[in-house]
Coordinates of C-alpha atoms in Angstrom, one line a residue:
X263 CA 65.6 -36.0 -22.2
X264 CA 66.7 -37.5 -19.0
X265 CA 68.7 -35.7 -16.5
X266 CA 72.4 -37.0 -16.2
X267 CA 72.6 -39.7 -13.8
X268 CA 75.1 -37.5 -11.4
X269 CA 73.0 -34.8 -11.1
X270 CA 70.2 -37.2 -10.5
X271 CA 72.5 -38.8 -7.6
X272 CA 73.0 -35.2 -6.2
X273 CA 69.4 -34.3 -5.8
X274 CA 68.7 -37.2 -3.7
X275 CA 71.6 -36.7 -1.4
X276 CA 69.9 -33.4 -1.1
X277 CA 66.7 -34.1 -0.9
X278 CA 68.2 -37.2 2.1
X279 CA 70.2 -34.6 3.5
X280 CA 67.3 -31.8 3.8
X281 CA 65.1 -34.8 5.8
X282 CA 67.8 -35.4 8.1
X283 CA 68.6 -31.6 8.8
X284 CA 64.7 -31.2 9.8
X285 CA 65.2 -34.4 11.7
X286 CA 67.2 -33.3 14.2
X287 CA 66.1 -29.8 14.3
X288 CA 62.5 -30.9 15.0
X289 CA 64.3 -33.3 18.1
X290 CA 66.5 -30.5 19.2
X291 CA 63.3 -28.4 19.7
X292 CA 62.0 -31.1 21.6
X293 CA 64.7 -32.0 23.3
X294 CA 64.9 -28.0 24.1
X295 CA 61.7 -28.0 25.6
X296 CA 61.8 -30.8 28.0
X297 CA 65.6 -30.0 29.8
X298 CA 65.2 -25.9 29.3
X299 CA 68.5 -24.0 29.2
X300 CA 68.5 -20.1 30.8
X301 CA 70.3 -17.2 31.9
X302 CA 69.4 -15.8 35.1
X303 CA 69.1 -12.5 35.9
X304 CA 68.8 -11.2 39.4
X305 CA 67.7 -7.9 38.5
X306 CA 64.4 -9.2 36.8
X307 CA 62.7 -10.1 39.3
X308 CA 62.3 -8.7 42.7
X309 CA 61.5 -10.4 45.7
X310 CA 58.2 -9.8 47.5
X311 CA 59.9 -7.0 49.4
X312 CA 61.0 -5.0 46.6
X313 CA 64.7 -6.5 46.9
X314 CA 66.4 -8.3 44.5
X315 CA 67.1 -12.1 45.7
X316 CA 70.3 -13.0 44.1
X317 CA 73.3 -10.0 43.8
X318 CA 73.5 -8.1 40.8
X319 CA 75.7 -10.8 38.8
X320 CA 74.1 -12.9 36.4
X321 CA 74.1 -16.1 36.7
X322 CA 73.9 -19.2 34.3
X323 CA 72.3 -22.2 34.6
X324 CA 71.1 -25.6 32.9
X325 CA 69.0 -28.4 33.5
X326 CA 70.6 -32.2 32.5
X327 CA 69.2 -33.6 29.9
X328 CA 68.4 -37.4 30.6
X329 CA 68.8 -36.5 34.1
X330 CA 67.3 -40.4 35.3
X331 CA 66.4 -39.3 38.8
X332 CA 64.3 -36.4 37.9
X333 CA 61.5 -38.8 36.6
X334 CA 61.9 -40.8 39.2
X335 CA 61.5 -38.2 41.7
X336 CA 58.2 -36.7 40.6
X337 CA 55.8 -39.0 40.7
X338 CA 55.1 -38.7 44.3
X339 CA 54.5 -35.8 43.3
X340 CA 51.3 -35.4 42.0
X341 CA 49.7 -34.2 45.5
X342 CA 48.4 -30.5 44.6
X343 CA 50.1 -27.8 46.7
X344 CA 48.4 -26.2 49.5
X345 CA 46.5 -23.1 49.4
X346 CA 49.4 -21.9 52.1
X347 CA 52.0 -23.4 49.3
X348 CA 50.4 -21.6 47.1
X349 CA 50.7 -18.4 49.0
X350 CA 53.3 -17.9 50.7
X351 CA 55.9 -15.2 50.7
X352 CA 59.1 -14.9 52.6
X353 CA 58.6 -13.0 56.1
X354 CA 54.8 -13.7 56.6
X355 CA 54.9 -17.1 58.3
X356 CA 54.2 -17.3 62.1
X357 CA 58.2 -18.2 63.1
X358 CA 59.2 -18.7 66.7
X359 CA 61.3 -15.7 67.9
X360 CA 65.0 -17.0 67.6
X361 CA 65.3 -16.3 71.9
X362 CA 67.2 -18.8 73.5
X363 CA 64.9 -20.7 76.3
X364 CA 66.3 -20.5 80.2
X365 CA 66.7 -24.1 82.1
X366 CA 64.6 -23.6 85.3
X367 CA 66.0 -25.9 88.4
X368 CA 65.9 -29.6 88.0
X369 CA 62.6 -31.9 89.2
X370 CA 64.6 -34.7 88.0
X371 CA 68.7 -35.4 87.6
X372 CA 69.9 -38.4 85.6
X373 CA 73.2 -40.1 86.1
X374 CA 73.0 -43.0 83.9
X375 CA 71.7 -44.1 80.6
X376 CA 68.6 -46.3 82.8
X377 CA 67.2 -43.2 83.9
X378 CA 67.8 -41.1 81.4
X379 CA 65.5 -43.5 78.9
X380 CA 62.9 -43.8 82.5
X381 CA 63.0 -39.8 82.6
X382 CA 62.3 -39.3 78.9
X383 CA 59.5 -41.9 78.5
X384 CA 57.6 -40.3 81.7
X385 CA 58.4 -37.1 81.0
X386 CA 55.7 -34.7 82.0
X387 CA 54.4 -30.9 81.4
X388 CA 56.8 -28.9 83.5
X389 CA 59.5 -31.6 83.9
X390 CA 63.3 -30.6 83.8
X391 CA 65.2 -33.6 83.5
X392 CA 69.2 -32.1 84.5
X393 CA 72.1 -34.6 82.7
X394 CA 74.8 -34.9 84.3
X395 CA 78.1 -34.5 82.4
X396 CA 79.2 -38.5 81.4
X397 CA 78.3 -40.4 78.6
X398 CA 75.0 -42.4 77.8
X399 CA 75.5 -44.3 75.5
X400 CA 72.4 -45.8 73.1
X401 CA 69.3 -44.5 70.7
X402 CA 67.3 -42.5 72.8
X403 CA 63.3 -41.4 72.5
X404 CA 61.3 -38.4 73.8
X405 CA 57.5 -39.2 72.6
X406 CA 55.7 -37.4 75.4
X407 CA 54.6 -33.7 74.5
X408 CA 54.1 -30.3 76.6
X409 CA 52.6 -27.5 76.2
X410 CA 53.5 -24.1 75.2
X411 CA 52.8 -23.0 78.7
X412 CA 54.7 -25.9 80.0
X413 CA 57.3 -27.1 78.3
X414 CA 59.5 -30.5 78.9
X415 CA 63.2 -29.3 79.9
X416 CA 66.3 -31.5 78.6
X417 CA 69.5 -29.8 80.0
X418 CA 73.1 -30.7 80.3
X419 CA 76.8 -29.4 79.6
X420 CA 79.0 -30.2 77.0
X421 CA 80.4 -32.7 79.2
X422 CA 77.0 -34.7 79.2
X423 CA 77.0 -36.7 76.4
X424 CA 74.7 -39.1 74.5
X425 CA 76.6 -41.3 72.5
X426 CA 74.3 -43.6 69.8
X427 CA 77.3 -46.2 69.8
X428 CA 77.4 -46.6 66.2
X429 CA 77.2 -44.6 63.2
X430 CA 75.7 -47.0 60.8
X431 CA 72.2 -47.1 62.3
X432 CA 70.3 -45.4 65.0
X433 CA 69.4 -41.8 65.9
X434 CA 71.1 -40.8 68.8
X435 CA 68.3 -38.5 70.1
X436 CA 64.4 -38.7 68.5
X437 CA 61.9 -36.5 69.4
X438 CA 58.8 -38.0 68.1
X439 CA 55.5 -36.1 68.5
X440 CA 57.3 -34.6 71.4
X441 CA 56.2 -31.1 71.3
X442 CA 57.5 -28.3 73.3
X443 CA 60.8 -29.8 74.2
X444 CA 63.6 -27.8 74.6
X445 CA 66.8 -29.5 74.7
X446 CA 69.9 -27.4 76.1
X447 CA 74.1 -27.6 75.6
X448 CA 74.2 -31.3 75.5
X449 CA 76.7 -33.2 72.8
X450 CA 75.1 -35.7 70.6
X451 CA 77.9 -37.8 69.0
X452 CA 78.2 -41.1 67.3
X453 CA 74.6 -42.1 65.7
X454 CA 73.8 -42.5 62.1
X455 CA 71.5 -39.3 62.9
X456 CA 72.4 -36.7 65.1
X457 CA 68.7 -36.0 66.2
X458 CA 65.5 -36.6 63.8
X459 CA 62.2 -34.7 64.8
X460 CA 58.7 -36.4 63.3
X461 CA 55.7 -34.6 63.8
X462 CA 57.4 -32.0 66.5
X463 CA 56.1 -28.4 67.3
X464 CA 57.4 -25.9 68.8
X465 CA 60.5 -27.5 70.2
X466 CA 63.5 -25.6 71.2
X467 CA 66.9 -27.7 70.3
X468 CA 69.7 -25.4 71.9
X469 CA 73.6 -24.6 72.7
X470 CA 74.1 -28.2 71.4
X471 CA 77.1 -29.7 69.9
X472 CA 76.2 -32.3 67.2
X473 CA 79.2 -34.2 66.2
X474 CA 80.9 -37.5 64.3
X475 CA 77.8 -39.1 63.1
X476 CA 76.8 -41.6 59.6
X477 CA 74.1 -39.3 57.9
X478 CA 73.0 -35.7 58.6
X479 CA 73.5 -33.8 61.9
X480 CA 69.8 -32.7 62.7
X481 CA 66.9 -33.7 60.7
X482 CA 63.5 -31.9 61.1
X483 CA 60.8 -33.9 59.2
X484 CA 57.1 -35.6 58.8
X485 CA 55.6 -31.9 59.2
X486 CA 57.7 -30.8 62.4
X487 CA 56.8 -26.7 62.4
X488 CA 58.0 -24.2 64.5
X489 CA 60.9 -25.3 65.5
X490 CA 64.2 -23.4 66.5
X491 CA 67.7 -24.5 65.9
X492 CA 69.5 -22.0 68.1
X493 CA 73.2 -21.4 68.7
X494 CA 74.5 -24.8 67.9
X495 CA 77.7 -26.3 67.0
X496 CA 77.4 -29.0 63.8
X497 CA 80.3 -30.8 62.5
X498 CA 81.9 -34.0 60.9
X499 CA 78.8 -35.6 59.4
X500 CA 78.3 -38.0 56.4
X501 CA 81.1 -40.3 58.3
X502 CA 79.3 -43.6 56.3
X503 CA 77.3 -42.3 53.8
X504 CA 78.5 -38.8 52.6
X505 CA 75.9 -37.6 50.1
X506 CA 73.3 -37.7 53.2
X507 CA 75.7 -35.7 55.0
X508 CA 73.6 -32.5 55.7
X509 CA 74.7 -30.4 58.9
X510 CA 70.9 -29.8 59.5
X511 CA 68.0 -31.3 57.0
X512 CA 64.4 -29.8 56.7
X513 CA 62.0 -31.9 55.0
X514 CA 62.0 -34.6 53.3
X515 CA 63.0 -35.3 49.4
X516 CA 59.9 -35.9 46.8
X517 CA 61.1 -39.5 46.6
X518 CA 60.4 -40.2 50.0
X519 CA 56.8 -38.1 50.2
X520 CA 55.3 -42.1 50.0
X521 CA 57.1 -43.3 52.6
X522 CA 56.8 -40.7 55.1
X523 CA 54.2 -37.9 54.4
X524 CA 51.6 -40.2 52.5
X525 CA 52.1 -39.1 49.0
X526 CA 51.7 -35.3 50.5
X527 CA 54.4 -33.0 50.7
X528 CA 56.3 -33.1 54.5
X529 CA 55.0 -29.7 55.3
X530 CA 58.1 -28.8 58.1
X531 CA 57.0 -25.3 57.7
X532 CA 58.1 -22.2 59.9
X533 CA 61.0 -23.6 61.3
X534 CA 64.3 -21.1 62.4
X535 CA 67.8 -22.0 62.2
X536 CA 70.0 -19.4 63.4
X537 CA 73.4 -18.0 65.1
X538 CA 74.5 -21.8 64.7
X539 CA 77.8 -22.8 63.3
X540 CA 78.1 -25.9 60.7
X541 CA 81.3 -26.9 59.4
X542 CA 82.9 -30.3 58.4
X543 CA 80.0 -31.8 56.5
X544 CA 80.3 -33.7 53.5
X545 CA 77.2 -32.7 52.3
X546 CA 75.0 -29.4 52.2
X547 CA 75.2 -27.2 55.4
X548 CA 72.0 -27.0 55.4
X549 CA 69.0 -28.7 53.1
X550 CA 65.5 -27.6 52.9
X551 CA 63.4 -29.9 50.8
X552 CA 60.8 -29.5 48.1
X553 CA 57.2 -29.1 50.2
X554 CA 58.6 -26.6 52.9
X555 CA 57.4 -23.1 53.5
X556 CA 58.0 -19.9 55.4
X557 CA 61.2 -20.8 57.5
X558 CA 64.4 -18.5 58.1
X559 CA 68.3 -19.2 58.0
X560 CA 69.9 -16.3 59.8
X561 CA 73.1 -15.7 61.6
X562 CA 74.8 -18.8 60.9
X563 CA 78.2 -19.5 59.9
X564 CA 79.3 -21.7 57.3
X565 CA 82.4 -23.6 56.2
X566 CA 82.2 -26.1 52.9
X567 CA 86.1 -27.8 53.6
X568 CA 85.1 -30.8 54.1
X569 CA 82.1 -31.5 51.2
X570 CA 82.4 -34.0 49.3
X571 CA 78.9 -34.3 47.9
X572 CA 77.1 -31.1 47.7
X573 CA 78.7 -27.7 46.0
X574 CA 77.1 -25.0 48.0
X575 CA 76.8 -24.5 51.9
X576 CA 73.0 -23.9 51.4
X577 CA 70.5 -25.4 49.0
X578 CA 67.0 -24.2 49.2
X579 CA 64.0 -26.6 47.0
X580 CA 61.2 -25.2 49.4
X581 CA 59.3 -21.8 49.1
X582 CA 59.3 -18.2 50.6
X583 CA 62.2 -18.8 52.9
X584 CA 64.3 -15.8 54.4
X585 CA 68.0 -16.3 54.1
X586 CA 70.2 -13.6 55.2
X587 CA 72.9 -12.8 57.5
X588 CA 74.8 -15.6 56.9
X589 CA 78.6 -15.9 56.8
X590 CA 80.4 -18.7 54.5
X591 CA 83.9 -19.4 53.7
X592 CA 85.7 -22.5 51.5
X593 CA 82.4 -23.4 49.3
X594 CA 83.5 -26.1 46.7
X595 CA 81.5 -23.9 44.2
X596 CA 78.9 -22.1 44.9
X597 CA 77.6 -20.3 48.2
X598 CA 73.6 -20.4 48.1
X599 CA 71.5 -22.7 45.5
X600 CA 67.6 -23.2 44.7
X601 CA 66.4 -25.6 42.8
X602 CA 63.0 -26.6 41.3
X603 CA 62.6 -29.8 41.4
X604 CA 59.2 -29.7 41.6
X605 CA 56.5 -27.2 39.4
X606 CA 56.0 -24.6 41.9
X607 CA 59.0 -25.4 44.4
X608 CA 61.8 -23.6 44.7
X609 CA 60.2 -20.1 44.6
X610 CA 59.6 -17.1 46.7
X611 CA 63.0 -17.4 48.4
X612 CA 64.3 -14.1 49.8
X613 CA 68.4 -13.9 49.9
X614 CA 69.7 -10.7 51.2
X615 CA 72.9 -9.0 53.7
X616 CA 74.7 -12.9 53.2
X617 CA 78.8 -12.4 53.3
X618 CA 80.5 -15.4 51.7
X619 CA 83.8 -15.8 50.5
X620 CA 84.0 -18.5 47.6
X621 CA 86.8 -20.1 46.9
X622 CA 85.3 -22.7 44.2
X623 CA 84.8 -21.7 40.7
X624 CA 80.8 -20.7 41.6
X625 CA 78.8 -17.8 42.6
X626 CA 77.3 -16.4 46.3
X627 CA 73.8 -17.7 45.0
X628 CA 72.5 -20.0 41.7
X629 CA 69.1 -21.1 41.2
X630 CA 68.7 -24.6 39.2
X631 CA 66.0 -26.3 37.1
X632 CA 65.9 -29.6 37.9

């Protein structure tokens, strides 16, 4: 005897409706597995030091799913990290001591834009080139290196001023392979960059006021190391293009390891930012790149009023950096950020003695999957 025809209808549309259930649970699990979803929680795992990274809140965080650029930023990639990568912690890098460098007395004083571009392209060991206050106005290039014994000397006031004359192209000031600089309490205004370092050591940028420019304020990138950003004012970037806004910039983004680094990661390692006070950027405060090691962020003060395209004053994708110190006030959202947007990146970061007052709907610190 046959079953009646409605029951026979019923089983199918259970049997159809058990194949779709395990249809979307099997693509949910995959789906789960590709763009994770997690709670952190600061107390479970302790920085190398023994002290907790992140304060005691938890906090919670998710990766996009179908986020477009994360693809698209990995394949450069590939390049396997460095055995110093690998290994590093926060505090055991060889930093420059965050002491401020003394001009000596002048060998050479410029008073126009002509010999300030003459002074800087036969710059010597031992040269102090004195600005006088005015304002020179183009893109200007130091490519000639010292020494750690004798370092090249670029000093002015705040009334000496080199303005790039445009903010949709141009650096204003580029050190390029221009080791042991130290450039002293001049204003940088008006460039699509503030100043970019390539391939720099050991260089000293100082007392400077970095103001009213297209892009980020300072960039250190192309495996610049050991630098010190001391006691600087940064302000009013991201005039013309406000998601590259940063105050300062160390590294460079995955996507551009190609273009820059050779498919490698920019290894701008060891690098020191500190006492200097960044406000008005439309972007990140400060942005250290995926590929980075061992640097420190201390002493700084931050202000997120005028962002626009970033939610936190700090956003840390590079490893076994030292943040602590800092002061913030007026984040859109959150204080302090890592992200992994590489395997491996993103790790190691100490956080620790940071005062910030958030007036967003975020947290002091959040670490991201990306």
């Amino acid at each position: 005897m046959s079953p009646p025809r409605g029951r026979t209808r019923l089983a199918a549309w259970g049997l159809a409706g058990a194949m779709i259930i395990a249809f979307l649970l099997v693509g949910l699990l995959s789906m789960s597995l590709r763009h994770p979803v997690f709670t952190y929680r600061s107390g479970a795992g302790p920085t190398p030091d023994g002290q907790s990274a992140f304060p005691s809140s938890g906090v919670t965080t998710s990766a996009a799913a179908g986020d477009p650029t994360a693809s698209a930023e990995q394949e450069p990639g590939a390049a396997p990290m460095s055995a110093a990568a690998l290994s590093a912690r926060a505090g055991q890098g060889p930093v420059p001591a965050s002491t401020a460098q003394d001009c000596p007395g002048a060998t050479t004083t410029v008073r126009n834009k002509d010999q300030l571009s003459a002074a800087l392209g036969g710059a010597n060991p031992g040269d102090v080139i004195s600005v006088a206050d005015g304002i020179y106005t183009g893109n200007f290039t130091a490519d000639r290196p010292g020494t750690l014994e004798r370092r090249i000397f670029l000093c002015g006031g705040p009334g000496a001023v080199l303005d790039g004359g445009n903010t949709d192209t141009g650096y204003v000031l580029h050190l390029d392979h221009a080791d042991y600089w130290v450039i002293s309490g001049l204003t940088i205004r008006n460039g699509q960059k503030g100043i970019v370092t390539d391939t720099v050591k050991g260089a000293v940028l100082q007392q400077l006021t970095v103001t009213g420019v297209g892009q980020e304020g300072i960039h250190l990138r192309r495996n610049s190391t050991g630098n010190l950003l001391l006691a600087n004012t940064v302000n009013n970037t991201g005039r013309v293009t406000p998601e590259y806004g940063e105050g300062i910039y160390v590294g460079t983004a995955v996507g551009n390891w190609c273009a820059l680094t050779g498919c490698r990661p920019d290894e701008s390692n060891f690098n020191v930012i500190a006492r200097n006070s960044i406000s008005e950027t439309t972007a990140e405060n400060i942005d250290i790149k995926e590929g980075t090691i061992g640097g420190v962020i201390s002493g700084n003060t931050f202000s997120g009023s005028a962002m626009t395209a970033a939610d936190a004053w700090v956003n840390v994708k590079g490893n076994a950096w030292t943040i602590e110190g800092n002061t913030g006030a007026e984040s859109p959202r959150d204080g302090f950020q890592t992200h992994n947007i590489l395997l491996g990146w993103g790790d190691h970061n100490l956080f620790r003695n940071n005062t910030a007052t958030i007036t967003g709907r975020g947290q002091q610190s959040r670490p991201r999957l990306r």
